Each structure stands twice: as structure tokens, then as C-alpha cells.
Amino acid sequence: INTLSDFIISFAKDSGLNPDTFYGVKEGATKLGVITQNNWAKQSQNYSPGSHSLPMGRGSPKTHGDPKDRYFIGSFRKKTIILEDVATTAASLLEQIIDVRELGVEIIAAIVLTDRMESTPYRYPWDSKEIFEKFRELFEKATGKKYNKVLSVEEAIREAGINYFALTTALDLLPRAYKKHQPNE
């Protein structure tokens, strides 16, 4: 994870991004977010113990205490990059965008390790009504726009006003996996 974290930091720098905080989508990319933020802090010119936060998402919202701690442990600093391990429908990214923005944090980018190149949910026969309705609600809350057509994950995140970067895609990985493993019919 340290090597991956250093690669993400290099990618962010090469892309002209200068965040104050790296944050991993809860559960799926939590460890990656914490390690990347820690490594970013150590590389900072103004690093000292306690100078940078290490925010993490809670698996379940906290029902008591300060409302700003409801979804997170640790605080965010200004400009944030959200990290995601695998993007399928964009729902988890949109959910985190909503929660982080409620804190008044500026999200400058979403970096995804692998984009599965699937589309956002769009009703029957492929998606259940529950999945569709949940996604529609998240999309409309994150973007302020009506959800009325199938989008790629990249399109959905850009509709929310966030720069989107995928380090790899299913189209990058599947041919390599096929060549390496030579699966039968």
C-alpha cells in the first residue's frame, strides 16, 4: 500500500493537483486514504507531528456527539482528493462527495484505482428498483440535476463538479488477465 500510495501522490503532483487531504472512500479505500494522507504529510515542507489530519469514514453514522463527527473520524483540511479502489456505478463516490461537502470541504478530484467501465443504474431489466432509486437520490443530491439517462462513472462524477481520474480500467486489465491466465471456454 505504501508503494501504491507513493504512486498516487506522484500522479496527483503530475496532474497539477495540490490537495491538503487525501481521503479514502469508507471501507473500500479507508486504509489507502490514511496511508496516502500520512505519506503526503511526511513529504510536506511544513510537516510536524500533528500538522496533518488523517480522516476516515465511519461504517455507520454516529448518532450522538458533534454533528461534524457523524460520518467521519478526524477532520479534513481545505482541498481534498477522494480515493476509491474500484468504481462500478459511482454510488459510493457520490455518497462520500455529499457527506464531505456537508463539512464545507472543497473536493478537487476523485482518483479511482480501477474503473470497471460499467454504467450508472437505469431501471429494469438490469437494475432493481431499489438500486436505481438510491442512485437517483444520490446523483440528484450531489449534482443538483435530474437523473434521466445512463452515464459512465466518469460522467456522473464530473456532473457533480469533480475532476475524475481512473488509474486503470477494466479495458486495460482484462486483456492482460486473459493473456496471462489463458482461461478455457
PDB file of C-alpha atoms in Angstrom:
ATOM      1  CA  ILE A   1       0.000   0.000   0.000  1.00  0.00           C
ATOM      2  CA  ASN A   2       2.936   2.344   0.622  1.00  0.00           C
ATOM      3  CA  THR A   3       4.135   1.860  -2.959  1.00  0.00           C
ATOM      4  CA  LEU A   4       0.632   2.420  -4.297  1.00  0.00           C
ATOM      5  CA  SER A   5       0.298   5.469  -2.072  1.00  0.00           C
ATOM      6  CA  ASP A   6       3.533   6.946  -3.445  1.00  0.00           C
ATOM      7  CA  PHE A   7       2.288   6.309  -6.981  1.00  0.00           C
ATOM      8  CA  ILE A   8      -0.991   8.134  -6.212  1.00  0.00           C
ATOM      9  CA  ILE A   9       0.936  11.087  -4.763  1.00  0.00           C
ATOM     10  CA  SER A  10       3.139  11.229  -7.881  1.00  0.00           C
ATOM     11  CA  PHE A  11       0.068  11.010 -10.099  1.00  0.00           C
ATOM     12  CA  ALA A  12      -1.600  13.863  -8.194  1.00  0.00           C
ATOM     13  CA  LYS A  13       1.513  16.033  -8.498  1.00  0.00           C
ATOM     14  CA  ASP A  14       1.906  15.225 -12.217  1.00  0.00           C
ATOM     15  CA  SER A  15      -1.778  16.113 -12.736  1.00  0.00           C
ATOM     16  CA  GLY A  16      -1.272  19.525 -11.130  1.00  0.00           C
ATOM     17  CA  LEU A  17      -3.358  18.652  -8.077  1.00  0.00           C
ATOM     18  CA  ASN A  18      -2.229  20.045  -4.752  1.00  0.00           C
ATOM     19  CA  PRO A  19      -4.538  18.714  -2.040  1.00  0.00           C
ATOM     20  CA  ASP A  20      -4.441  19.325   1.668  1.00  0.00           C
ATOM     21  CA  THR A  21      -6.114  15.985   2.305  1.00  0.00           C
ATOM     22  CA  PHE A  22      -6.338  12.557   0.701  1.00  0.00           C
ATOM     23  CA  TYR A  23      -9.418  10.669   1.854  1.00  0.00           C
ATOM     24  CA  GLY A  24     -10.332   7.055   1.053  1.00  0.00           C
ATOM     25  CA  VAL A  25     -13.976   6.115   0.469  1.00  0.00           C
ATOM     26  CA  LYS A  26     -15.149   4.435   3.662  1.00  0.00           C
ATOM     27  CA  GLU A  27     -14.408   0.757   3.990  1.00  0.00           C
ATOM     28  CA  GLY A  28     -13.182   0.095   0.425  1.00  0.00           C
ATOM     29  CA  ALA A  29     -10.337   2.617   0.352  1.00  0.00           C
ATOM     30  CA  THR A  30     -10.012   3.656   4.006  1.00  0.00           C
ATOM     31  CA  LYS A  31      -6.531   2.192   4.510  1.00  0.00           C
ATOM     32  CA  LEU A  32      -5.303   3.601   1.219  1.00  0.00           C
ATOM     33  CA  GLY A  33      -6.612   7.054   2.162  1.00  0.00           C
ATOM     34  CA  VAL A  34      -4.992   7.057   5.593  1.00  0.00           C
ATOM     35  CA  ILE A  35      -1.631   5.796   4.328  1.00  0.00           C
ATOM     36  CA  THR A  36      -1.638   8.181   1.357  1.00  0.00           C
ATOM     37  CA  GLN A  37      -2.510  11.129   3.618  1.00  0.00           C
ATOM     38  CA  ASN A  38       0.235  10.108   6.063  1.00  0.00           C
ATOM     39  CA  ASN A  39       2.825   9.809   3.276  1.00  0.00           C
ATOM     40  CA  TRP A  40       1.656  13.121   1.770  1.00  0.00           C
ATOM     41  CA  ALA A  41       2.045  14.803   5.160  1.00  0.00           C
ATOM     42  CA  LYS A  42       5.566  13.433   5.612  1.00  0.00           C
ATOM     43  CA  GLN A  43       6.562  14.801   2.187  1.00  0.00           C
ATOM     44  CA  SER A  44       5.143  18.228   3.034  1.00  0.00           C
ATOM     45  CA  GLN A  45       7.551  21.080   3.689  1.00  0.00           C
ATOM     46  CA  ASN A  46       5.535  22.144   6.736  1.00  0.00           C
ATOM     47  CA  TYR A  47       5.263  18.672   8.270  1.00  0.00           C
ATOM     48  CA  SER A  48       5.444  18.263  12.007  1.00  0.00           C
ATOM     49  CA  PRO A  49       3.724  15.727  14.254  1.00  0.00           C
ATOM     50  CA  GLY A  50       0.028  16.609  14.321  1.00  0.00           C
ATOM     51  CA  SER A  51       0.253  19.095  11.441  1.00  0.00           C
ATOM     52  CA  HIS A  52      -1.946  16.998   9.147  1.00  0.00           C
ATOM     53  CA  SER A  53      -5.189  15.168   9.843  1.00  0.00           C
ATOM     54  CA  LEU A  54      -5.981  11.552   8.951  1.00  0.00           C
ATOM     55  CA  PRO A  55      -9.730  11.500   8.199  1.00  0.00           C
ATOM     56  CA  MET A  56     -11.596   8.200   7.940  1.00  0.00           C
ATOM     57  CA  GLY A  57     -15.221   7.453   7.136  1.00  0.00           C
ATOM     58  CA  ARG A  58     -17.396   5.690   9.675  1.00  0.00           C
ATOM     59  CA  GLY A  59     -19.058   2.444   8.616  1.00  0.00           C
ATOM     60  CA  SER A  60     -22.262   3.657  10.294  1.00  0.00           C
ATOM     61  CA  PRO A  61     -23.189   7.242  11.153  1.00  0.00           C
ATOM     62  CA  LYS A  62     -22.571   8.231  14.772  1.00  0.00           C
ATOM     63  CA  THR A  63     -25.878   9.034  16.470  1.00  0.00           C
ATOM     64  CA  HIS A  64     -24.548  11.264  19.263  1.00  0.00           C
ATOM     65  CA  GLY A  65     -21.949  13.976  19.808  1.00  0.00           C
ATOM     66  CA  ASP A  66     -20.827  16.733  17.451  1.00  0.00           C
ATOM     67  CA  PRO A  67     -22.684  16.588  14.085  1.00  0.00           C
ATOM     68  CA  LYS A  68     -19.409  17.159  12.170  1.00  0.00           C
ATOM     69  CA  ASP A  69     -18.222  13.790  13.534  1.00  0.00           C
ATOM     70  CA  ARG A  70     -21.344  11.950  12.363  1.00  0.00           C
ATOM     71  CA  TYR A  71     -19.797  10.341   9.261  1.00  0.00           C
ATOM     72  CA  PHE A  72     -16.076  10.804   9.913  1.00  0.00           C
ATOM     73  CA  ILE A  73     -13.257  10.296  12.369  1.00  0.00           C
ATOM     74  CA  GLY A  74     -10.674  13.051  12.041  1.00  0.00           C
ATOM     75  CA  SER A  75     -11.037  16.342  10.224  1.00  0.00           C
ATOM     76  CA  PHE A  76     -10.455  17.458   6.656  1.00  0.00           C
ATOM     77  CA  ARG A  77      -8.277  20.329   5.573  1.00  0.00           C
ATOM     78  CA  LYS A  78      -9.481  22.529   2.711  1.00  0.00           C
ATOM     79  CA  LYS A  79      -8.797  20.893  -0.689  1.00  0.00           C
ATOM     80  CA  THR A  80      -9.445  17.137  -0.712  1.00  0.00           C
ATOM     81  CA  ILE A  81      -8.896  14.271  -3.138  1.00  0.00           C
ATOM     82  CA  ILE A  82     -11.241  11.328  -2.654  1.00  0.00           C
ATOM     83  CA  LEU A  83      -9.708   7.912  -3.370  1.00  0.00           C
ATOM     84  CA  GLU A  84     -11.740   4.859  -4.448  1.00  0.00           C
ATOM     85  CA  ASP A  85     -10.483   1.348  -5.059  1.00  0.00           C
ATOM     86  CA  VAL A  86     -12.986   0.167  -7.706  1.00  0.00           C
ATOM     87  CA  ALA A  87     -15.687   2.238  -9.399  1.00  0.00           C
ATOM     88  CA  THR A  88     -18.743   0.320 -10.559  1.00  0.00           C
ATOM     89  CA  THR A  89     -21.813   2.598 -10.509  1.00  0.00           C
ATOM     90  CA  ALA A  90     -20.413   5.762  -8.817  1.00  0.00           C
ATOM     91  CA  ALA A  91     -22.884   5.422  -5.916  1.00  0.00           C
ATOM     92  CA  SER A  92     -20.274   5.143  -3.141  1.00  0.00           C
ATOM     93  CA  LEU A  93     -18.288   8.051  -4.584  1.00  0.00           C
ATOM     94  CA  LEU A  94     -21.401  10.233  -4.828  1.00  0.00           C
ATOM     95  CA  GLU A  95     -22.368   9.346  -1.259  1.00  0.00           C
ATOM     96  CA  GLN A  96     -18.944  10.394   0.005  1.00  0.00           C
ATOM     97  CA  ILE A  97     -18.987  13.577  -2.081  1.00  0.00           C
ATOM     98  CA  ILE A  98     -22.279  14.554  -0.418  1.00  0.00           C
ATOM     99  CA  ASP A  99     -21.021  13.790   3.111  1.00  0.00           C
ATOM    100  CA  VAL A 100     -17.663  15.547   2.655  1.00  0.00           C
ATOM    101  CA  ARG A 101     -19.257  18.618   1.073  1.00  0.00           C
ATOM    102  CA  GLU A 102     -21.611  18.917   4.064  1.00  0.00           C
ATOM    103  CA  LEU A 103     -18.476  19.768   6.063  1.00  0.00           C
ATOM    104  CA  GLY A 104     -17.705  22.663   3.712  1.00  0.00           C
ATOM    105  CA  VAL A 105     -14.707  20.857   2.216  1.00  0.00           C
ATOM    106  CA  GLU A 106     -13.645  21.517  -1.399  1.00  0.00           C
ATOM    107  CA  ILE A 107     -13.210  18.264  -3.323  1.00  0.00           C
ATOM    108  CA  ILE A 108     -10.694  18.878  -6.102  1.00  0.00           C
ATOM    109  CA  ALA A 109     -10.639  15.361  -7.578  1.00  0.00           C
ATOM    110  CA  ALA A 110     -11.663  11.749  -7.329  1.00  0.00           C
ATOM    111  CA  ILE A 111      -8.936   9.225  -8.117  1.00  0.00           C
ATOM    112  CA  VAL A 112     -10.085   5.660  -8.753  1.00  0.00           C
ATOM    113  CA  LEU A 113      -7.663   2.741  -8.911  1.00  0.00           C
ATOM    114  CA  THR A 114      -9.814   0.778 -11.369  1.00  0.00           C
ATOM    115  CA  ASP A 115     -12.917   1.847 -13.260  1.00  0.00           C
ATOM    116  CA  ARG A 116     -14.923  -1.257 -14.203  1.00  0.00           C
ATOM    117  CA  MET A 117     -16.362   0.701 -17.166  1.00  0.00           C
ATOM    118  CA  GLU A 118     -19.936  -0.024 -16.157  1.00  0.00           C
ATOM    119  CA  SER A 119     -22.777   2.435 -16.379  1.00  0.00           C
ATOM    120  CA  THR A 120     -24.850   4.083 -13.716  1.00  0.00           C
ATOM    121  CA  PRO A 121     -28.063   2.237 -12.792  1.00  0.00           C
ATOM    122  CA  TYR A 122     -31.007   2.738 -15.079  1.00  0.00           C
ATOM    123  CA  ARG A 123     -34.030   0.743 -14.144  1.00  0.00           C
ATOM    124  CA  TYR A 124     -35.239  -2.529 -15.477  1.00  0.00           C
ATOM    125  CA  PRO A 125     -34.404  -5.162 -16.526  1.00  0.00           C
ATOM    126  CA  TRP A 126     -30.791  -4.857 -15.345  1.00  0.00           C
ATOM    127  CA  ASP A 127     -31.074  -2.918 -12.099  1.00  0.00           C
ATOM    128  CA  SER A 128     -33.502  -3.352  -9.240  1.00  0.00           C
ATOM    129  CA  LYS A 129     -35.841  -0.509  -8.418  1.00  0.00           C
ATOM    130  CA  GLU A 130     -34.100  -0.080  -5.026  1.00  0.00           C
ATOM    131  CA  ILE A 131     -30.644   0.278  -6.597  1.00  0.00           C
ATOM    132  CA  PHE A 132     -31.980   2.702  -9.179  1.00  0.00           C
ATOM    133  CA  GLU A 133     -33.852   4.846  -6.635  1.00  0.00           C
ATOM    134  CA  LYS A 134     -30.877   5.002  -4.255  1.00  0.00           C
ATOM    135  CA  PHE A 135     -28.539   6.028  -7.083  1.00  0.00           C
ATOM    136  CA  ARG A 136     -31.023   8.598  -8.431  1.00  0.00           C
ATOM    137  CA  GLU A 137     -31.317  10.164  -4.971  1.00  0.00           C
ATOM    138  CA  LEU A 138     -27.514  10.337  -4.543  1.00  0.00           C
ATOM    139  CA  PHE A 139     -26.931  11.715  -8.039  1.00  0.00           C
ATOM    140  CA  GLU A 140     -29.567  14.426  -7.710  1.00  0.00           C
ATOM    141  CA  LYS A 141     -28.343  15.473  -4.260  1.00  0.00           C
ATOM    142  CA  ALA A 142     -24.669  15.563  -5.371  1.00  0.00           C
ATOM    143  CA  THR A 143     -25.280  17.360  -8.660  1.00  0.00           C
ATOM    144  CA  GLY A 144     -28.474  19.353  -8.197  1.00  0.00           C
ATOM    145  CA  LYS A 145     -29.557  17.915 -11.574  1.00  0.00           C
ATOM    146  CA  LYS A 146     -32.289  15.477 -12.560  1.00  0.00           C
ATOM    147  CA  TYR A 147     -31.052  11.955 -13.249  1.00  0.00           C
ATOM    148  CA  ASN A 148     -32.604  10.924 -16.569  1.00  0.00           C
ATOM    149  CA  LYS A 149     -30.032   8.989 -18.594  1.00  0.00           C
ATOM    150  CA  VAL A 150     -27.376   6.325 -18.248  1.00  0.00           C
ATOM    151  CA  LEU A 151     -23.909   7.738 -17.588  1.00  0.00           C
ATOM    152  CA  SER A 152     -20.407   6.411 -17.178  1.00  0.00           C
ATOM    153  CA  VAL A 153     -18.922   6.732 -13.698  1.00  0.00           C
ATOM    154  CA  GLU A 154     -16.671   9.493 -15.024  1.00  0.00           C
ATOM    155  CA  GLU A 155     -19.657  11.408 -16.413  1.00  0.00           C
ATOM    156  CA  ALA A 156     -21.585  11.058 -13.147  1.00  0.00           C
ATOM    157  CA  ILE A 157     -18.695  12.381 -11.053  1.00  0.00           C
ATOM    158  CA  ARG A 158     -17.992  15.225 -13.476  1.00  0.00           C
ATOM    159  CA  GLU A 159     -21.706  16.161 -13.301  1.00  0.00           C
ATOM    160  CA  ALA A 160     -21.062  16.660  -9.563  1.00  0.00           C
ATOM    161  CA  GLY A 161     -18.340  19.157 -10.497  1.00  0.00           C
ATOM    162  CA  ILE A 162     -15.442  16.893  -9.539  1.00  0.00           C
ATOM    163  CA  ASN A 163     -12.364  16.109 -11.656  1.00  0.00           C
ATOM    164  CA  TYR A 164     -12.256  12.352 -12.242  1.00  0.00           C
ATOM    165  CA  PHE A 165      -9.185  10.204 -12.829  1.00  0.00           C
ATOM    166  CA  ALA A 166      -9.045   6.421 -13.279  1.00  0.00           C
ATOM    167  CA  LEU A 167      -5.574   4.924 -12.975  1.00  0.00           C
ATOM    168  CA  THR A 168      -6.711   1.749 -14.770  1.00  0.00           C
ATOM    169  CA  THR A 169      -9.884   0.432 -16.371  1.00  0.00           C
ATOM    170  CA  ALA A 170     -11.367  -2.986 -16.989  1.00  0.00           C
ATOM    171  CA  LEU A 171     -10.372  -2.494 -20.626  1.00  0.00           C
ATOM    172  CA  ASP A 172      -6.730  -2.114 -19.516  1.00  0.00           C
ATOM    173  CA  LEU A 173      -6.752  -5.101 -17.183  1.00  0.00           C
ATOM    174  CA  LEU A 174      -8.937  -7.772 -18.808  1.00  0.00           C
ATOM    175  CA  PRO A 175      -6.803  -8.373 -21.926  1.00  0.00           C
ATOM    176  CA  ARG A 176      -3.711  -8.732 -19.728  1.00  0.00           C
ATOM    177  CA  ALA A 177      -5.513 -11.114 -17.373  1.00  0.00           C
ATOM    178  CA  TYR A 178      -6.778 -13.148 -20.319  1.00  0.00           C
ATOM    179  CA  LYS A 179      -3.300 -13.380 -21.838  1.00  0.00           C
ATOM    180  CA  LYS A 180      -1.698 -14.333 -18.525  1.00  0.00           C
ATOM    181  CA  HIS A 181      -4.272 -16.912 -17.355  1.00  0.00           C
ATOM    182  CA  GLN A 182      -5.471 -18.321 -20.715  1.00  0.00           C
ATOM    183  CA  PRO A 183      -8.947 -19.287 -19.416  1.00  0.00           C
ATOM    184  CA  ASN A 184     -10.846 -22.028 -21.214  1.00  0.00           C
ATOM    185  CA  GLU A 185     -14.348 -21.614 -22.617  1.00  0.00           C
TER     186      GLU A 185
END
